[in-house]
Amino acid sequence: MLLKSVAMKIYGLLASIIIIVILLLFSIPLLKPKYEGRVVSFLTENRTVGFNVEVADTPIKRTIGLMNRTALPEKSGMLFIFDQEGIQGFWMKNTLIPLDMVFISADKKITHIQRNAQPCKTLDCQIYSSEKPAKYVVEINGGLADKLGIKEGWRVGI
């Protein structure tokens, strides 16, 4: 009888472990960045530069941003959407990769580009400001705005 009781406990433990492993396997896709099929395009008269973006449109998503990411695919980024146009400030606390921040007005024109903002691991991180009112901000890999020739004044398709 004792042996049967021990066997039942072992089977119960194994069943619990299997359920936990299955749940973990199904949750892995939830941990990956979601690009949601959203594309942001920087537009000029003669060319378009497009990025697949994650959307940060809530206070918590905007706060977390691209923190703790070890890499960002080259033609990917994060689109921050604010409720109102205004001077927007960003810092690089717990951000592990350099970023370009493209500040965009409500009428969807680039008003400022903060190039190559560097990661910050301390509490006294620099604040990068939009300088002019912005409703949107797109973060991309540091140095990419220069590499692709993205400039202030360009129109943006969001």
JSON list of C-alpha atoms in Angstrom, two decimals:
[
{"chain": "A", "resi": 1, "resn": "MET", "atom": "CA", "xyz": [0.00, 0.00, 0.00]},
{"chain": "A", "resi": 2, "resn": "LEU", "atom": "CA", "xyz": [2.86, 2.37, 0.86]},
{"chain": "A", "resi": 3, "resn": "LEU", "atom": "CA", "xyz": [4.53, 1.63, -2.47]},
{"chain": "A", "resi": 4, "resn": "LYS", "atom": "CA", "xyz": [1.30, 2.46, -4.31]},
{"chain": "A", "resi": 5, "resn": "SER", "atom": "CA", "xyz": [1.03, 5.78, -2.44]},
{"chain": "A", "resi": 6, "resn": "VAL", "atom": "CA", "xyz": [4.61, 6.73, -3.34]},
{"chain": "A", "resi": 7, "resn": "ALA", "atom": "CA", "xyz": [4.01, 5.79, -6.97]},
{"chain": "A", "resi": 8, "resn": "MET", "atom": "CA", "xyz": [0.89, 8.00, -7.08]},
{"chain": "A", "resi": 9, "resn": "LYS", "atom": "CA", "xyz": [2.88, 10.94, -5.69]},
{"chain": "A", "resi": 10, "resn": "ILE", "atom": "CA", "xyz": [5.60, 10.43, -8.29]},
{"chain": "A", "resi": 11, "resn": "TYR", "atom": "CA", "xyz": [3.02, 10.27, -11.11]},
{"chain": "A", "resi": 12, "resn": "GLY", "atom": "CA", "xyz": [1.38, 13.42, -9.78]},
{"chain": "A", "resi": 13, "resn": "LEU", "atom": "CA", "xyz": [4.73, 15.21, -9.65]},
{"chain": "A", "resi": 14, "resn": "LEU", "atom": "CA", "xyz": [5.61, 14.08, -13.19]},
{"chain": "A", "resi": 15, "resn": "ALA", "atom": "CA", "xyz": [2.22, 15.22, -14.48]},
{"chain": "A", "resi": 16, "resn": "SER", "atom": "CA", "xyz": [2.75, 18.63, -12.85]},
{"chain": "A", "resi": 17, "resn": "ILE", "atom": "CA", "xyz": [6.21, 18.95, -14.41]},
{"chain": "A", "resi": 18, "resn": "ILE", "atom": "CA", "xyz": [4.86, 18.01, -17.84]},
{"chain": "A", "resi": 19, "resn": "ILE", "atom": "CA", "xyz": [2.09, 20.61, -17.56]},
{"chain": "A", "resi": 20, "resn": "ILE", "atom": "CA", "xyz": [4.59, 23.30, -16.52]},
{"chain": "A", "resi": 21, "resn": "VAL", "atom": "CA", "xyz": [6.91, 22.44, -19.43]},
{"chain": "A", "resi": 22, "resn": "ILE", "atom": "CA", "xyz": [4.01, 22.58, -21.90]},
{"chain": "A", "resi": 23, "resn": "LEU", "atom": "CA", "xyz": [2.90, 25.96, -20.54]},
{"chain": "A", "resi": 24, "resn": "LEU", "atom": "CA", "xyz": [6.45, 27.30, -20.80]},
{"chain": "A", "resi": 25, "resn": "LEU", "atom": "CA", "xyz": [6.78, 26.08, -24.39]},
{"chain": "A", "resi": 26, "resn": "PHE", "atom": "CA", "xyz": [3.53, 27.79, -25.36]},
{"chain": "A", "resi": 27, "resn": "SER", "atom": "CA", "xyz": [4.57, 31.03, -23.65]},
{"chain": "A", "resi": 28, "resn": "ILE", "atom": "CA", "xyz": [7.89, 31.39, -25.54]},
{"chain": "A", "resi": 29, "resn": "PRO", "atom": "CA", "xyz": [6.24, 33.12, -28.53]},
{"chain": "A", "resi": 30, "resn": "LEU", "atom": "CA", "xyz": [4.75, 35.64, -26.08]},
{"chain": "A", "resi": 31, "resn": "LEU", "atom": "CA", "xyz": [8.24, 36.63, -24.94]},
{"chain": "A", "resi": 32, "resn": "LYS", "atom": "CA", "xyz": [9.48, 37.49, -28.44]},
{"chain": "A", "resi": 33, "resn": "PRO", "atom": "CA", "xyz": [9.13, 41.07, -29.71]},
{"chain": "A", "resi": 34, "resn": "LYS", "atom": "CA", "xyz": [5.85, 41.58, -31.53]},
{"chain": "A", "resi": 35, "resn": "TYR", "atom": "CA", "xyz": [6.16, 43.59, -34.70]},
{"chain": "A", "resi": 36, "resn": "GLU", "atom": "CA", "xyz": [2.39, 43.42, -35.17]},
{"chain": "A", "resi": 37, "resn": "GLY", "atom": "CA", "xyz": [2.63, 43.88, -38.92]},
{"chain": "A", "resi": 38, "resn": "ARG", "atom": "CA", "xyz": [2.98, 47.65, -38.36]},
{"chain": "A", "resi": 39, "resn": "VAL", "atom": "CA", "xyz": [5.31, 49.50, -40.70]},
{"chain": "A", "resi": 40, "resn": "VAL", "atom": "CA", "xyz": [6.64, 53.03, -40.36]},
{"chain": "A", "resi": 41, "resn": "SER", "atom": "CA", "xyz": [7.91, 54.56, -43.61]},
{"chain": "A", "resi": 42, "resn": "PHE", "atom": "CA", "xyz": [10.19, 57.58, -43.92]},
{"chain": "A", "resi": 43, "resn": "LEU", "atom": "CA", "xyz": [9.30, 59.25, -47.23]},
{"chain": "A", "resi": 44, "resn": "THR", "atom": "CA", "xyz": [11.14, 61.57, -49.62]},
{"chain": "A", "resi": 45, "resn": "GLU", "atom": "CA", "xyz": [10.40, 62.52, -53.20]},
{"chain": "A", "resi": 46, "resn": "ASN", "atom": "CA", "xyz": [12.44, 59.67, -54.59]},
{"chain": "A", "resi": 47, "resn": "ARG", "atom": "CA", "xyz": [12.59, 56.90, -51.99]},
{"chain": "A", "resi": 48, "resn": "THR", "atom": "CA", "xyz": [10.98, 55.26, -49.00]},
{"chain": "A", "resi": 49, "resn": "VAL", "atom": "CA", "xyz": [12.74, 53.71, -46.00]},
{"chain": "A", "resi": 50, "resn": "GLY", "atom": "CA", "xyz": [10.48, 51.30, -44.09]},
{"chain": "A", "resi": 51, "resn": "PHE", "atom": "CA", "xyz": [10.75, 49.70, -40.65]},
{"chain": "A", "resi": 52, "resn": "ASN", "atom": "CA", "xyz": [8.74, 46.93, -38.99]},
{"chain": "A", "resi": 53, "resn": "VAL", "atom": "CA", "xyz": [7.88, 48.28, -35.57]},
{"chain": "A", "resi": 54, "resn": "GLU", "atom": "CA", "xyz": [6.56, 47.26, -32.20]},
{"chain": "A", "resi": 55, "resn": "VAL", "atom": "CA", "xyz": [4.02, 49.76, -30.90]},
{"chain": "A", "resi": 56, "resn": "ALA", "atom": "CA", "xyz": [4.36, 51.44, -27.50]},
{"chain": "A", "resi": 57, "resn": "ASP", "atom": "CA", "xyz": [1.03, 53.21, -27.06]},
{"chain": "A", "resi": 58, "resn": "THR", "atom": "CA", "xyz": [0.36, 52.84, -23.34]},
{"chain": "A", "resi": 59, "resn": "PRO", "atom": "CA", "xyz": [2.25, 54.38, -20.40]},
{"chain": "A", "resi": 60, "resn": "ILE", "atom": "CA", "xyz": [3.73, 51.02, -19.34]},
{"chain": "A", "resi": 61, "resn": "LYS", "atom": "CA", "xyz": [4.83, 50.09, -22.88]},
{"chain": "A", "resi": 62, "resn": "ARG", "atom": "CA", "xyz": [6.37, 53.54, -23.35]},
{"chain": "A", "resi": 63, "resn": "THR", "atom": "CA", "xyz": [8.19, 53.22, -20.01]},
{"chain": "A", "resi": 64, "resn": "ILE", "atom": "CA", "xyz": [9.66, 49.80, -20.85]},
{"chain": "A", "resi": 65, "resn": "GLY", "atom": "CA", "xyz": [10.44, 50.66, -24.47]},
{"chain": "A", "resi": 66, "resn": "LEU", "atom": "CA", "xyz": [13.49, 48.78, -25.73]},
{"chain": "A", "resi": 67, "resn": "MET", "atom": "CA", "xyz": [15.00, 48.18, -22.29]},
{"chain": "A", "resi": 68, "resn": "ASN", "atom": "CA", "xyz": [17.06, 45.03, -21.80]},
{"chain": "A", "resi": 69, "resn": "ARG", "atom": "CA", "xyz": [17.19, 44.15, -25.52]},
{"chain": "A", "resi": 70, "resn": "THR", "atom": "CA", "xyz": [20.56, 42.79, -26.57]},
{"chain": "A", "resi": 71, "resn": "ALA", "atom": "CA", "xyz": [19.88, 43.32, -30.28]},
{"chain": "A", "resi": 72, "resn": "LEU", "atom": "CA", "xyz": [17.40, 44.87, -32.70]},
{"chain": "A", "resi": 73, "resn": "PRO", "atom": "CA", "xyz": [17.01, 43.63, -36.29]},
{"chain": "A", "resi": 74, "resn": "GLU", "atom": "CA", "xyz": [18.28, 46.32, -38.70]},
{"chain": "A", "resi": 75, "resn": "LYS", "atom": "CA", "xyz": [14.95, 47.23, -40.32]},
{"chain": "A", "resi": 76, "resn": "SER", "atom": "CA", "xyz": [13.01, 47.03, -37.05]},
{"chain": "A", "resi": 77, "resn": "GLY", "atom": "CA", "xyz": [12.27, 49.47, -34.28]},
{"chain": "A", "resi": 78, "resn": "MET", "atom": "CA", "xyz": [9.71, 50.74, -31.81]},
{"chain": "A", "resi": 79, "resn": "LEU", "atom": "CA", "xyz": [7.01, 53.31, -32.50]},
{"chain": "A", "resi": 80, "resn": "PHE", "atom": "CA", "xyz": [6.02, 55.38, -29.46]},
{"chain": "A", "resi": 81, "resn": "ILE", "atom": "CA", "xyz": [2.58, 56.96, -29.79]},
{"chain": "A", "resi": 82, "resn": "PHE", "atom": "CA", "xyz": [1.63, 59.71, -27.35]},
{"chain": "A", "resi": 83, "resn": "ASP", "atom": "CA", "xyz": [-1.88, 60.93, -26.56]},
{"chain": "A", "resi": 84, "resn": "GLN", "atom": "CA", "xyz": [-0.91, 64.53, -27.26]},
{"chain": "A", "resi": 85, "resn": "GLU", "atom": "CA", "xyz": [1.80, 66.32, -29.16]},
{"chain": "A", "resi": 86, "resn": "GLY", "atom": "CA", "xyz": [4.38, 67.92, -26.87]},
{"chain": "A", "resi": 87, "resn": "ILE", "atom": "CA", "xyz": [8.04, 68.00, -25.94]},
{"chain": "A", "resi": 88, "resn": "GLN", "atom": "CA", "xyz": [8.94, 64.34, -25.39]},
{"chain": "A", "resi": 89, "resn": "GLY", "atom": "CA", "xyz": [11.88, 63.20, -23.26]},
{"chain": "A", "resi": 90, "resn": "PHE", "atom": "CA", "xyz": [13.64, 59.83, -23.38]},
{"chain": "A", "resi": 91, "resn": "TRP", "atom": "CA", "xyz": [16.46, 58.27, -21.42]},
{"chain": "A", "resi": 92, "resn": "MET", "atom": "CA", "xyz": [18.54, 55.17, -22.03]},
{"chain": "A", "resi": 93, "resn": "LYS", "atom": "CA", "xyz": [18.27, 53.59, -18.56]},
{"chain": "A", "resi": 94, "resn": "ASN", "atom": "CA", "xyz": [18.63, 49.80, -18.85]},
{"chain": "A", "resi": 95, "resn": "THR", "atom": "CA", "xyz": [18.86, 50.06, -22.63]},
{"chain": "A", "resi": 96, "resn": "LEU", "atom": "CA", "xyz": [21.68, 47.81, -23.79]},
{"chain": "A", "resi": 97, "resn": "ILE", "atom": "CA", "xyz": [22.13, 49.01, -27.39]},
{"chain": "A", "resi": 98, "resn": "PRO", "atom": "CA", "xyz": [22.74, 52.46, -28.91]},
{"chain": "A", "resi": 99, "resn": "LEU", "atom": "CA", "xyz": [19.64, 53.96, -30.53]},
{"chain": "A", "resi": 100, "resn": "ASP", "atom": "CA", "xyz": [18.63, 56.71, -32.92]},
{"chain": "A", "resi": 101, "resn": "MET", "atom": "CA", "xyz": [15.45, 58.50, -31.81]},
{"chain": "A", "resi": 102, "resn": "VAL", "atom": "CA", "xyz": [13.39, 59.99, -34.62]},
{"chain": "A", "resi": 103, "resn": "PHE", "atom": "CA", "xyz": [10.94, 62.59, -33.27]},
{"chain": "A", "resi": 104, "resn": "ILE", "atom": "CA", "xyz": [7.84, 63.14, -35.41]},
{"chain": "A", "resi": 105, "resn": "SER", "atom": "CA", "xyz": [5.19, 65.87, -35.24]},
{"chain": "A", "resi": 106, "resn": "ALA", "atom": "CA", "xyz": [1.42, 65.32, -35.26]},
{"chain": "A", "resi": 107, "resn": "ASP", "atom": "CA", "xyz": [1.43, 66.24, -38.97]},
{"chain": "A", "resi": 108, "resn": "LYS", "atom": "CA", "xyz": [3.90, 63.36, -39.47]},
{"chain": "A", "resi": 109, "resn": "LYS", "atom": "CA", "xyz": [7.11, 65.18, -40.31]},
{"chain": "A", "resi": 110, "resn": "ILE", "atom": "CA", "xyz": [10.50, 64.49, -38.73]},
{"chain": "A", "resi": 111, "resn": "THR", "atom": "CA", "xyz": [11.30, 67.40, -36.42]},
{"chain": "A", "resi": 112, "resn": "HIS", "atom": "CA", "xyz": [14.47, 66.11, -34.75]},
{"chain": "A", "resi": 113, "resn": "ILE", "atom": "CA", "xyz": [16.78, 63.10, -34.79]},
{"chain": "A", "resi": 114, "resn": "GLN", "atom": "CA", "xyz": [18.79, 62.17, -31.73]},
{"chain": "A", "resi": 115, "resn": "ARG", "atom": "CA", "xyz": [21.63, 60.18, -33.20]},
{"chain": "A", "resi": 116, "resn": "ASN", "atom": "CA", "xyz": [23.42, 57.34, -31.44]},
{"chain": "A", "resi": 117, "resn": "ALA", "atom": "CA", "xyz": [22.05, 57.74, -27.91]},
{"chain": "A", "resi": 118, "resn": "GLN", "atom": "CA", "xyz": [24.26, 55.53, -25.76]},
{"chain": "A", "resi": 119, "resn": "PRO", "atom": "CA", "xyz": [23.16, 52.94, -23.15]},
{"chain": "A", "resi": 120, "resn": "CYS", "atom": "CA", "xyz": [23.07, 54.09, -19.53]},
{"chain": "A", "resi": 121, "resn": "LYS", "atom": "CA", "xyz": [23.50, 51.89, -16.45]},
{"chain": "A", "resi": 122, "resn": "THR", "atom": "CA", "xyz": [23.38, 54.57, -13.76]},
{"chain": "A", "resi": 123, "resn": "LEU", "atom": "CA", "xyz": [20.49, 56.56, -12.28]},
{"chain": "A", "resi": 124, "resn": "ASP", "atom": "CA", "xyz": [21.70, 59.90, -13.64]},
{"chain": "A", "resi": 125, "resn": "CYS", "atom": "CA", "xyz": [21.07, 59.14, -17.33]},
{"chain": "A", "resi": 126, "resn": "GLN", "atom": "CA", "xyz": [20.90, 61.93, -19.86]},
{"chain": "A", "resi": 127, "resn": "ILE", "atom": "CA", "xyz": [17.43, 62.97, -21.05]},
{"chain": "A", "resi": 128, "resn": "TYR", "atom": "CA", "xyz": [17.10, 63.24, -24.83]},
{"chain": "A", "resi": 129, "resn": "SER", "atom": "CA", "xyz": [14.44, 65.79, -25.76]},
{"chain": "A", "resi": 130, "resn": "SER", "atom": "CA", "xyz": [12.39, 66.21, -28.91]},
{"chain": "A", "resi": 131, "resn": "GLU", "atom": "CA", "xyz": [13.32, 69.94, -28.92]},
{"chain": "A", "resi": 132, "resn": "LYS", "atom": "CA", "xyz": [10.08, 70.62, -30.84]},
{"chain": "A", "resi": 133, "resn": "PRO", "atom": "CA", "xyz": [6.61, 69.18, -30.16]},
{"chain": "A", "resi": 134, "resn": "ALA", "atom": "CA", "xyz": [6.29, 65.51, -31.16]},
{"chain": "A", "resi": 135, "resn": "LYS", "atom": "CA", "xyz": [3.42, 63.05, -31.09]},
{"chain": "A", "resi": 136, "resn": "TYR", "atom": "CA", "xyz": [5.43, 60.06, -32.30]},
{"chain": "A", "resi": 137, "resn": "VAL", "atom": "CA", "xyz": [8.95, 58.76, -31.76]},
{"chain": "A", "resi": 138, "resn": "VAL", "atom": "CA", "xyz": [10.59, 55.90, -33.63]},
{"chain": "A", "resi": 139, "resn": "GLU", "atom": "CA", "xyz": [13.62, 54.23, -32.07]},
{"chain": "A", "resi": 140, "resn": "ILE", "atom": "CA", "xyz": [15.96, 52.37, -34.42]},
{"chain": "A", "resi": 141, "resn": "ASN", "atom": "CA", "xyz": [19.51, 51.03, -34.17]},
{"chain": "A", "resi": 142, "resn": "GLY", "atom": "CA", "xyz": [22.10, 53.69, -33.39]},
{"chain": "A", "resi": 143, "resn": "GLY", "atom": "CA", "xyz": [23.79, 55.10, -36.49]},
{"chain": "A", "resi": 144, "resn": "LEU", "atom": "CA", "xyz": [21.11, 53.80, -38.85]},
{"chain": "A", "resi": 145, "resn": "ALA", "atom": "CA", "xyz": [19.53, 57.22, -39.51]},
{"chain": "A", "resi": 146, "resn": "ASP", "atom": "CA", "xyz": [22.86, 58.48, -40.86]},
{"chain": "A", "resi": 147, "resn": "LYS", "atom": "CA", "xyz": [23.56, 55.24, -42.73]},
{"chain": "A", "resi": 148, "resn": "LEU", "atom": "CA", "xyz": [20.18, 55.45, -44.50]},
{"chain": "A", "resi": 149, "resn": "GLY", "atom": "CA", "xyz": [20.30, 59.23, -44.92]},
{"chain": "A", "resi": 150, "resn": "ILE", "atom": "CA", "xyz": [17.12, 59.88, -42.88]},
{"chain": "A", "resi": 151, "resn": "LYS", "atom": "CA", "xyz": [16.75, 63.63, -42.37]},
{"chain": "A", "resi": 152, "resn": "GLU", "atom": "CA", "xyz": [14.65, 66.19, -40.52]},
{"chain": "A", "resi": 153, "resn": "GLY", "atom": "CA", "xyz": [11.73, 67.45, -42.59]},
{"chain": "A", "resi": 154, "resn": "TRP", "atom": "CA", "xyz": [11.00, 64.08, -44.19]},
{"chain": "A", "resi": 155, "resn": "ARG", "atom": "CA", "xyz": [7.39, 62.94, -44.17]},
{"chain": "A", "resi": 156, "resn": "VAL", "atom": "CA", "xyz": [6.51, 59.78, -42.26]},
{"chain": "A", "resi": 157, "resn": "GLY", "atom": "CA", "xyz": [3.87, 57.15, -43.00]},
{"chain": "A", "resi": 158, "resn": "ILE", "atom": "CA", "xyz": [2.51, 55.74, -39.78]}
]
